[in-house]
Structure formats: structure tokens, C-alpha cells
């Protein structure tokens, strides 16, 4: 089996580069979003805009010094990832379950951080569209194919209209950006989540599991699925 070629150059060269990192313009980011997210939607569009605004305020020397923490589980995370290369896999994109369409961006090296949220009018527009989208899926089974296609087309037209409207607006008209104080350690995943530092065998399935993630039941260490904390069954 032949190992495919891959490039490790950026890792070797990163210390030689000088000057602030260059982020792609919005036009290029919007070409990246579909490759990650499948399409450009309202939330991924806003996420991309939020990220490109935030990086202008953080005095970054390297892209890897940027951390982003989204405050709602939404498509915005993919827009942010497309614009910044922050990702869950890199440990530089984390989810804060605050239920707000906002994101905190932080320079790990300096601790400088900004929080970007939506202007209330834009937030309301986005929520109204989200409500229509939710209702579409709730009522989907009740509709004929023709009715569903017509409703979906109306939604797509609504969504395109919102994005086109926002695209003509300035950052100041879309977002509220404030400098904030935050612990940078709260905005990244710890190294021990990237590998298994203290492995133990699950007494039931036998798989190696991080000890801190197991539960002790009747004297045995069990992984969360085997302990019933997560429903998973082999078939």
C-alpha cells in the first residue's frame, strides 16, 4: 500500500514568516464555505463576516494564535472555520452553550479578545427565518412532494434575499464588537483531549479509554456507552 503524498511544509516554514497573517477576502471565503458546509446559508455567511471582522482587531502574528468560541450550536461555526482555519479538530474552535448568536475571538499569545454579536434588528431577521425553516421541517411529512418543493423554494428565496441584503451592509450595520476579558484557556481544548494520556481498559468492551472519562460502577471502570451514559448498541 503506497502512502499518498502530503505537504508538511507549512509546519516547517511557519517560524520563518514575518508580518501579520493574511486572511482571504470575503469573496474567497464564500467559495470555501460550501466545501465545508455544503452551501452558503444565513448563519454560515454571518459567521464568516464575524470572523473577518474580529481578526482585524486582535494584532495576530500567526493564524494558529487565534481561538474562536461560538456561543450557539449553529452553521456559523463552519463560516468561522472557513474564514480563519480554526476548527474543532485543531482545538481552536470551541462550543459554548450560551444560546446566543455570538462568538468570542481571542489571541492566545496576548490574551486580547473581542466578542462579536448581531445587531438586534439582524438577530431578529435571522431568528424569524430560522422559525420559518423549523416550521418547514416540522410540517414536511404532512405535505405532498409538490407542496414541499414550493415551500422550500420560498425559503430559499427568503434566505438568498437576506444574504444579498446583508452583503450590501457594513460591518457596523450588522455586528456589535466589544473588547472583552476572558481566560484564553477557556477557549481551547486541552491537549489531553487530543490523545489518551491515562488509558484504562473498559471492563465491559475492553476498549482503551481515558480514565477521567470512565465511570466506576461496582468496582469496575466502564466507558460511558457501556455505563449507559450514551446509548450505543452493536448490531
PDB file of C-alpha atoms in Angstrom:
ATOM      1  CA  UNK A   1       0.000   0.000   0.000  1.00  0.00           C
ATOM      2  CA  UNK A   2       1.530   3.299  -1.107  1.00  0.00           C
ATOM      3  CA  UNK A   3       1.346   6.252   1.252  1.00  0.00           C
ATOM      4  CA  UNK A   4      -0.078   9.257  -0.636  1.00  0.00           C
ATOM      5  CA  UNK A   5       1.977  12.416  -0.909  1.00  0.00           C
ATOM      6  CA  UNK A   6       1.073  15.166   1.507  1.00  0.00           C
ATOM      7  CA  UNK A   7       2.526  18.538   2.365  1.00  0.00           C
ATOM      8  CA  UNK A   8       4.059  19.270   5.780  1.00  0.00           C
ATOM      9  CA  UNK A   9       5.753  22.419   4.535  1.00  0.00           C
ATOM     10  CA  UNK A  10       3.621  24.949   6.426  1.00  0.00           C
ATOM     11  CA  UNK A  11       4.689  23.395   9.743  1.00  0.00           C
ATOM     12  CA  UNK A  12       8.368  23.600   8.851  1.00  0.00           C
ATOM     13  CA  UNK A  13       8.198  27.116   7.466  1.00  0.00           C
ATOM     14  CA  UNK A  14       5.888  28.753   9.967  1.00  0.00           C
ATOM     15  CA  UNK A  15       8.661  30.304  12.075  1.00  0.00           C
ATOM     16  CA  UNK A  16      10.273  31.949   9.044  1.00  0.00           C
ATOM     17  CA  UNK A  17       7.240  34.009   8.089  1.00  0.00           C
ATOM     18  CA  UNK A  18       7.089  37.613   9.223  1.00  0.00           C
ATOM     19  CA  UNK A  19       4.248  40.070   9.454  1.00  0.00           C
ATOM     20  CA  UNK A  20       0.588  39.534  10.311  1.00  0.00           C
ATOM     21  CA  UNK A  21      -1.223  36.537   8.797  1.00  0.00           C
ATOM     22  CA  UNK A  22      -3.261  37.124   5.674  1.00  0.00           C
ATOM     23  CA  UNK A  23      -6.881  36.057   5.710  1.00  0.00           C
ATOM     24  CA  UNK A  24      -8.803  35.591   2.462  1.00  0.00           C
ATOM     25  CA  UNK A  25     -11.319  38.245   1.396  1.00  0.00           C
ATOM     26  CA  UNK A  26     -14.996  37.502   1.894  1.00  0.00           C
ATOM     27  CA  UNK A  27     -15.408  36.638  -1.793  1.00  0.00           C
ATOM     28  CA  UNK A  28     -12.875  33.813  -1.403  1.00  0.00           C
ATOM     29  CA  UNK A  29     -14.252  32.668   1.955  1.00  0.00           C
ATOM     30  CA  UNK A  30     -17.695  32.255   0.398  1.00  0.00           C
ATOM     31  CA  UNK A  31     -16.131  29.797  -2.062  1.00  0.00           C
ATOM     32  CA  UNK A  32     -14.653  27.815   0.834  1.00  0.00           C
ATOM     33  CA  UNK A  33     -17.870  27.637   2.878  1.00  0.00           C
ATOM     34  CA  UNK A  34     -19.686  25.180   0.527  1.00  0.00           C
ATOM     35  CA  UNK A  35     -16.677  22.834   0.627  1.00  0.00           C
ATOM     36  CA  UNK A  36     -17.034  22.604   4.408  1.00  0.00           C
ATOM     37  CA  UNK A  37     -20.721  23.248   4.986  1.00  0.00           C
ATOM     38  CA  UNK A  38     -22.299  22.168   1.700  1.00  0.00           C
ATOM     39  CA  UNK A  39     -23.782  25.561   0.869  1.00  0.00           C
ATOM     40  CA  UNK A  40     -23.779  29.194   1.984  1.00  0.00           C
ATOM     41  CA  UNK A  41     -26.661  29.775   4.391  1.00  0.00           C
ATOM     42  CA  UNK A  42     -27.580  32.777   6.515  1.00  0.00           C
ATOM     43  CA  UNK A  43     -25.677  31.564   9.586  1.00  0.00           C
ATOM     44  CA  UNK A  44     -22.513  30.462   7.766  1.00  0.00           C
ATOM     45  CA  UNK A  45     -22.482  33.803   5.930  1.00  0.00           C
ATOM     46  CA  UNK A  46     -22.770  35.751   9.173  1.00  0.00           C
ATOM     47  CA  UNK A  47     -20.138  33.552  10.811  1.00  0.00           C
ATOM     48  CA  UNK A  48     -17.672  34.285   8.025  1.00  0.00           C
ATOM     49  CA  UNK A  49     -18.309  38.025   8.292  1.00  0.00           C
ATOM     50  CA  UNK A  50     -17.942  37.934  12.093  1.00  0.00           C
ATOM     51  CA  UNK A  51     -14.593  36.181  11.850  1.00  0.00           C
ATOM     52  CA  UNK A  52     -13.141  38.500   9.220  1.00  0.00           C
ATOM     53  CA  UNK A  53     -14.173  41.467  11.341  1.00  0.00           C
ATOM     54  CA  UNK A  54     -12.692  40.049  14.546  1.00  0.00           C
ATOM     55  CA  UNK A  55      -9.227  39.245  13.162  1.00  0.00           C
ATOM     56  CA  UNK A  56      -8.740  42.915  12.279  1.00  0.00           C
ATOM     57  CA  UNK A  57      -8.792  43.771  15.996  1.00  0.00           C
ATOM     58  CA  UNK A  58      -6.514  41.126  17.531  1.00  0.00           C
ATOM     59  CA  UNK A  59      -2.969  42.005  16.371  1.00  0.00           C
ATOM     60  CA  UNK A  60      -2.290  38.411  15.368  1.00  0.00           C
ATOM     61  CA  UNK A  61       1.207  37.322  14.364  1.00  0.00           C
ATOM     62  CA  UNK A  62       0.217  33.773  13.378  1.00  0.00           C
ATOM     63  CA  UNK A  63      -3.063  32.171  12.393  1.00  0.00           C
ATOM     64  CA  UNK A  64      -2.507  29.418  14.948  1.00  0.00           C
ATOM     65  CA  UNK A  65      -2.704  32.004  17.757  1.00  0.00           C
ATOM     66  CA  UNK A  66      -6.395  32.621  17.067  1.00  0.00           C
ATOM     67  CA  UNK A  67      -9.076  30.836  19.068  1.00  0.00           C
ATOM     68  CA  UNK A  68     -12.809  31.142  18.449  1.00  0.00           C
ATOM     69  CA  UNK A  69     -15.647  30.149  20.757  1.00  0.00           C
ATOM     70  CA  UNK A  70     -19.150  30.089  19.289  1.00  0.00           C
ATOM     71  CA  UNK A  71     -21.946  30.692  21.783  1.00  0.00           C
ATOM     72  CA  UNK A  72     -24.597  28.760  19.874  1.00  0.00           C
ATOM     73  CA  UNK A  73     -24.509  25.444  18.035  1.00  0.00           C
ATOM     74  CA  UNK A  74     -25.136  26.716  14.537  1.00  0.00           C
ATOM     75  CA  UNK A  75     -23.898  26.789  10.974  1.00  0.00           C
ATOM     76  CA  UNK A  76     -21.939  29.924  11.916  1.00  0.00           C
ATOM     77  CA  UNK A  77     -19.147  27.656  13.161  1.00  0.00           C
ATOM     78  CA  UNK A  78     -18.463  26.471   9.606  1.00  0.00           C
ATOM     79  CA  UNK A  79     -18.392  30.051   8.345  1.00  0.00           C
ATOM     80  CA  UNK A  80     -15.861  30.908  11.047  1.00  0.00           C
ATOM     81  CA  UNK A  81     -13.769  27.843  10.210  1.00  0.00           C
ATOM     82  CA  UNK A  82     -13.805  28.740   6.509  1.00  0.00           C
ATOM     83  CA  UNK A  83     -12.552  32.259   7.204  1.00  0.00           C
ATOM     84  CA  UNK A  84      -9.941  31.501   9.861  1.00  0.00           C
ATOM     85  CA  UNK A  85      -8.888  27.801   9.663  1.00  0.00           C
ATOM     86  CA  UNK A  86      -9.996  27.464  13.295  1.00  0.00           C
ATOM     87  CA  UNK A  87     -11.594  24.037  13.649  1.00  0.00           C
ATOM     88  CA  UNK A  88     -12.775  21.619  16.307  1.00  0.00           C
ATOM     89  CA  UNK A  89     -10.026  19.225  15.234  1.00  0.00           C
ATOM     90  CA  UNK A  90      -7.306  21.823  15.760  1.00  0.00           C
ATOM     91  CA  UNK A  91      -8.648  22.674  19.214  1.00  0.00           C
ATOM     92  CA  UNK A  92      -9.033  26.313  18.182  1.00  0.00           C
ATOM     93  CA  UNK A  93     -12.810  26.308  17.728  1.00  0.00           C
ATOM     94  CA  UNK A  94     -14.886  25.511  20.792  1.00  0.00           C
ATOM     95  CA  UNK A  95     -18.600  25.449  21.544  1.00  0.00           C
ATOM     96  CA  UNK A  96     -20.001  27.483  24.429  1.00  0.00           C
ATOM     97  CA  UNK A  97     -23.626  26.525  25.062  1.00  0.00           C
ATOM     98  CA  UNK A  98     -24.895  30.058  25.755  1.00  0.00           C
ATOM     99  CA  UNK A  99     -27.769  30.111  23.266  1.00  0.00           C
ATOM    100  CA  UNK A 100     -26.689  33.404  21.684  1.00  0.00           C
ATOM    101  CA  UNK A 101     -25.684  34.128  18.090  1.00  0.00           C
ATOM    102  CA  UNK A 102     -22.290  35.435  19.172  1.00  0.00           C
ATOM    103  CA  UNK A 103     -18.662  34.417  19.079  1.00  0.00           C
ATOM    104  CA  UNK A 104     -15.605  35.243  21.179  1.00  0.00           C
ATOM    105  CA  UNK A 105     -12.297  35.533  19.333  1.00  0.00           C
ATOM    106  CA  UNK A 106      -9.017  35.567  21.246  1.00  0.00           C
ATOM    107  CA  UNK A 107      -5.305  35.986  20.545  1.00  0.00           C
ATOM    108  CA  UNK A 108      -3.755  33.216  22.654  1.00  0.00           C
ATOM    109  CA  UNK A 109      -0.367  34.893  22.745  1.00  0.00           C
ATOM    110  CA  UNK A 110      -1.544  38.262  24.075  1.00  0.00           C
ATOM    111  CA  UNK A 111      -4.858  37.391  25.703  1.00  0.00           C
ATOM    112  CA  UNK A 112      -6.585  40.140  23.752  1.00  0.00           C
ATOM    113  CA  UNK A 113     -10.151  39.133  22.935  1.00  0.00           C
ATOM    114  CA  UNK A 114     -13.244  40.511  21.247  1.00  0.00           C
ATOM    115  CA  UNK A 115     -16.838  39.360  21.269  1.00  0.00           C
ATOM    116  CA  UNK A 116     -18.905  39.770  18.126  1.00  0.00           C
ATOM    117  CA  UNK A 117     -22.698  39.632  18.256  1.00  0.00           C
ATOM    118  CA  UNK A 118     -25.514  40.613  15.927  1.00  0.00           C
ATOM    119  CA  UNK A 119     -27.208  43.989  15.870  1.00  0.00           C
ATOM    120  CA  UNK A 120     -30.699  43.353  17.362  1.00  0.00           C
ATOM    121  CA  UNK A 121     -32.507  44.010  14.071  1.00  0.00           C
ATOM    122  CA  UNK A 122     -30.305  41.499  12.240  1.00  0.00           C
ATOM    123  CA  UNK A 123     -30.676  38.982  15.069  1.00  0.00           C
ATOM    124  CA  UNK A 124     -34.457  39.313  14.777  1.00  0.00           C
ATOM    125  CA  UNK A 125     -34.392  38.832  10.997  1.00  0.00           C
ATOM    126  CA  UNK A 126     -32.278  35.720  11.385  1.00  0.00           C
ATOM    127  CA  UNK A 127     -34.497  34.279  14.120  1.00  0.00           C
ATOM    128  CA  UNK A 128     -37.614  34.866  12.004  1.00  0.00           C
ATOM    129  CA  UNK A 129     -36.026  32.996   9.111  1.00  0.00           C
ATOM    130  CA  UNK A 130     -34.957  30.206  11.462  1.00  0.00           C
ATOM    131  CA  UNK A 131     -38.531  29.891  12.712  1.00  0.00           C
ATOM    132  CA  UNK A 132     -39.774  29.514   9.131  1.00  0.00           C
ATOM    133  CA  UNK A 133     -37.107  26.887   8.470  1.00  0.00           C
ATOM    134  CA  UNK A 134     -38.042  24.938  11.601  1.00  0.00           C
ATOM    135  CA  UNK A 135     -41.737  25.035  10.692  1.00  0.00           C
ATOM    136  CA  UNK A 136     -40.897  23.748   7.219  1.00  0.00           C
ATOM    137  CA  UNK A 137     -39.284  20.608   8.646  1.00  0.00           C
ATOM    138  CA  UNK A 138     -41.993  20.113  11.288  1.00  0.00           C
ATOM    139  CA  UNK A 139     -44.710  20.136   8.621  1.00  0.00           C
ATOM    140  CA  UNK A 140     -42.708  18.304   5.961  1.00  0.00           C
ATOM    141  CA  UNK A 141     -44.382  14.904   6.450  1.00  0.00           C
ATOM    142  CA  UNK A 142     -47.826  16.458   6.099  1.00  0.00           C
ATOM    143  CA  UNK A 143     -47.074  17.935   2.674  1.00  0.00           C
ATOM    144  CA  UNK A 144     -47.097  16.443  -0.776  1.00  0.00           C
ATOM    145  CA  UNK A 145     -43.879  16.496  -2.772  1.00  0.00           C
ATOM    146  CA  UNK A 146     -45.149  19.441  -4.819  1.00  0.00           C
ATOM    147  CA  UNK A 147     -46.121  21.414  -1.706  1.00  0.00           C
ATOM    148  CA  UNK A 148     -42.781  20.684  -0.057  1.00  0.00           C
ATOM    149  CA  UNK A 149     -40.816  21.778  -3.119  1.00  0.00           C
ATOM    150  CA  UNK A 150     -42.809  25.011  -3.375  1.00  0.00           C
ATOM    151  CA  UNK A 151     -42.310  25.765   0.323  1.00  0.00           C
ATOM    152  CA  UNK A 152     -38.596  25.006   0.069  1.00  0.00           C
ATOM    153  CA  UNK A 153     -38.269  27.314  -2.921  1.00  0.00           C
ATOM    154  CA  UNK A 154     -39.930  30.110  -0.935  1.00  0.00           C
ATOM    155  CA  UNK A 155     -37.476  29.533   1.896  1.00  0.00           C
ATOM    156  CA  UNK A 156     -34.503  29.565  -0.470  1.00  0.00           C
ATOM    157  CA  UNK A 157     -35.705  32.841  -1.968  1.00  0.00           C
ATOM    158  CA  UNK A 158     -36.104  34.318   1.522  1.00  0.00           C
ATOM    159  CA  UNK A 159     -32.623  33.141   2.513  1.00  0.00           C
ATOM    160  CA  UNK A 160     -30.960  34.462  -0.638  1.00  0.00           C
ATOM    161  CA  UNK A 161     -32.725  37.779  -0.121  1.00  0.00           C
ATOM    162  CA  UNK A 162     -31.391  38.084   3.428  1.00  0.00           C
ATOM    163  CA  UNK A 163     -27.827  37.251   2.399  1.00  0.00           C
ATOM    164  CA  UNK A 164     -27.939  39.691  -0.521  1.00  0.00           C
ATOM    165  CA  UNK A 165     -29.296  42.399   1.777  1.00  0.00           C
ATOM    166  CA  UNK A 166     -26.631  41.786   4.438  1.00  0.00           C
ATOM    167  CA  UNK A 167     -23.921  41.618   1.787  1.00  0.00           C
ATOM    168  CA  UNK A 168     -24.599  45.264   0.941  1.00  0.00           C
ATOM    169  CA  UNK A 169     -24.405  46.324   4.594  1.00  0.00           C
ATOM    170  CA  UNK A 170     -21.335  47.439   6.511  1.00  0.00           C
ATOM    171  CA  UNK A 171     -19.914  45.549   9.486  1.00  0.00           C
ATOM    172  CA  UNK A 172     -21.185  48.321  11.761  1.00  0.00           C
ATOM    173  CA  UNK A 173     -24.721  47.778  10.482  1.00  0.00           C
ATOM    174  CA  UNK A 174     -24.541  44.023  11.083  1.00  0.00           C
ATOM    175  CA  UNK A 175     -22.459  43.490  14.190  1.00  0.00           C
ATOM    176  CA  UNK A 176     -21.645  44.712  17.668  1.00  0.00           C
ATOM    177  CA  UNK A 177     -17.986  44.178  18.531  1.00  0.00           C
ATOM    178  CA  UNK A 178     -16.631  44.706  22.033  1.00  0.00           C
ATOM    179  CA  UNK A 179     -13.254  44.036  23.609  1.00  0.00           C
ATOM    180  CA  UNK A 180     -13.672  41.538  26.443  1.00  0.00           C
ATOM    181  CA  UNK A 181     -11.603  39.950  29.174  1.00  0.00           C
ATOM    182  CA  UNK A 182     -11.586  36.167  29.099  1.00  0.00           C
ATOM    183  CA  UNK A 183      -9.302  33.332  30.163  1.00  0.00           C
ATOM    184  CA  UNK A 184      -7.654  32.061  26.945  1.00  0.00           C
ATOM    185  CA  UNK A 185      -7.518  28.578  28.485  1.00  0.00           C
ATOM    186  CA  UNK A 186     -11.321  28.503  28.397  1.00  0.00           C
ATOM    187  CA  UNK A 187     -11.259  28.990  24.624  1.00  0.00           C
ATOM    188  CA  UNK A 188      -9.291  25.941  23.592  1.00  0.00           C
ATOM    189  CA  UNK A 189      -9.499  22.226  24.104  1.00  0.00           C
ATOM    190  CA  UNK A 190      -6.800  20.866  26.430  1.00  0.00           C
ATOM    191  CA  UNK A 191      -4.074  18.681  24.980  1.00  0.00           C
ATOM    192  CA  UNK A 192      -5.337  15.663  26.906  1.00  0.00           C
ATOM    193  CA  UNK A 193      -8.432  15.652  24.696  1.00  0.00           C
ATOM    194  CA  UNK A 194      -6.279  15.151  21.611  1.00  0.00           C
ATOM    195  CA  UNK A 195      -4.880  11.807  22.763  1.00  0.00           C
ATOM    196  CA  UNK A 196      -5.337   9.355  25.666  1.00  0.00           C
ATOM    197  CA  UNK A 197      -2.826  10.289  28.407  1.00  0.00           C
ATOM    198  CA  UNK A 198      -4.066   7.804  31.032  1.00  0.00           C
ATOM    199  CA  UNK A 199      -5.633   4.841  29.243  1.00  0.00           C
ATOM    200  CA  UNK A 200      -7.585   2.142  31.051  1.00  0.00           C
ATOM    201  CA  UNK A 201      -9.474  -0.814  29.621  1.00  0.00           C
ATOM    202  CA  UNK A 202     -13.218  -0.684  29.859  1.00  0.00           C
ATOM    203  CA  UNK A 203     -14.216  -3.706  31.934  1.00  0.00           C
ATOM    204  CA  UNK A 204     -17.083  -4.449  29.553  1.00  0.00           C
ATOM    205  CA  UNK A 205     -15.994  -3.766  25.950  1.00  0.00           C
ATOM    206  CA  UNK A 206     -12.231  -3.871  26.532  1.00  0.00           C
ATOM    207  CA  UNK A 207     -11.505  -0.680  24.583  1.00  0.00           C
ATOM    208  CA  UNK A 208      -8.832   1.704  25.825  1.00  0.00           C
ATOM    209  CA  UNK A 209     -10.482   4.777  27.318  1.00  0.00           C
ATOM    210  CA  UNK A 210      -9.195   7.915  29.037  1.00  0.00           C
ATOM    211  CA  UNK A 211      -9.532   7.211  32.775  1.00  0.00           C
ATOM    212  CA  UNK A 212     -11.154  10.570  33.559  1.00  0.00           C
ATOM    213  CA  UNK A 213     -13.894   9.792  31.028  1.00  0.00           C
ATOM    214  CA  UNK A 214     -14.844   6.455  32.615  1.00  0.00           C
ATOM    215  CA  UNK A 215     -17.323   5.720  35.390  1.00  0.00           C
ATOM    216  CA  UNK A 216     -16.629   3.396  38.295  1.00  0.00           C
ATOM    217  CA  UNK A 217     -19.532   1.014  38.742  1.00  0.00           C
ATOM    218  CA  UNK A 218     -19.389  -1.883  41.228  1.00  0.00           C
ATOM    219  CA  UNK A 219     -15.622  -1.523  41.343  1.00  0.00           C
ATOM    220  CA  UNK A 220     -15.176  -1.684  37.557  1.00  0.00           C
ATOM    221  CA  UNK A 221     -14.143   1.100  35.186  1.00  0.00           C
ATOM    222  CA  UNK A 222     -16.642   1.410  32.348  1.00  0.00           C
ATOM    223  CA  UNK A 223     -16.651   3.689  29.317  1.00  0.00           C
ATOM    224  CA  UNK A 224     -19.679   5.966  29.031  1.00  0.00           C
ATOM    225  CA  UNK A 225     -21.546   3.839  26.440  1.00  0.00           C
ATOM    226  CA  UNK A 226     -21.078   0.674  28.499  1.00  0.00           C
ATOM    227  CA  UNK A 227     -22.135   2.524  31.650  1.00  0.00           C
ATOM    228  CA  UNK A 228     -25.348   3.605  29.943  1.00  0.00           C
ATOM    229  CA  UNK A 229     -24.410   7.294  29.787  1.00  0.00           C
ATOM    230  CA  UNK A 230     -24.655   7.202  25.990  1.00  0.00           C
ATOM    231  CA  UNK A 231     -26.951   4.841  24.125  1.00  0.00           C
ATOM    232  CA  UNK A 232     -24.907   2.788  21.683  1.00  0.00           C
ATOM    233  CA  UNK A 233     -25.571  -0.794  20.638  1.00  0.00           C
ATOM    234  CA  UNK A 234     -23.717  -3.007  18.189  1.00  0.00           C
ATOM    235  CA  UNK A 235     -25.941  -4.671  15.593  1.00  0.00           C
TER     236      UNK A 235
END
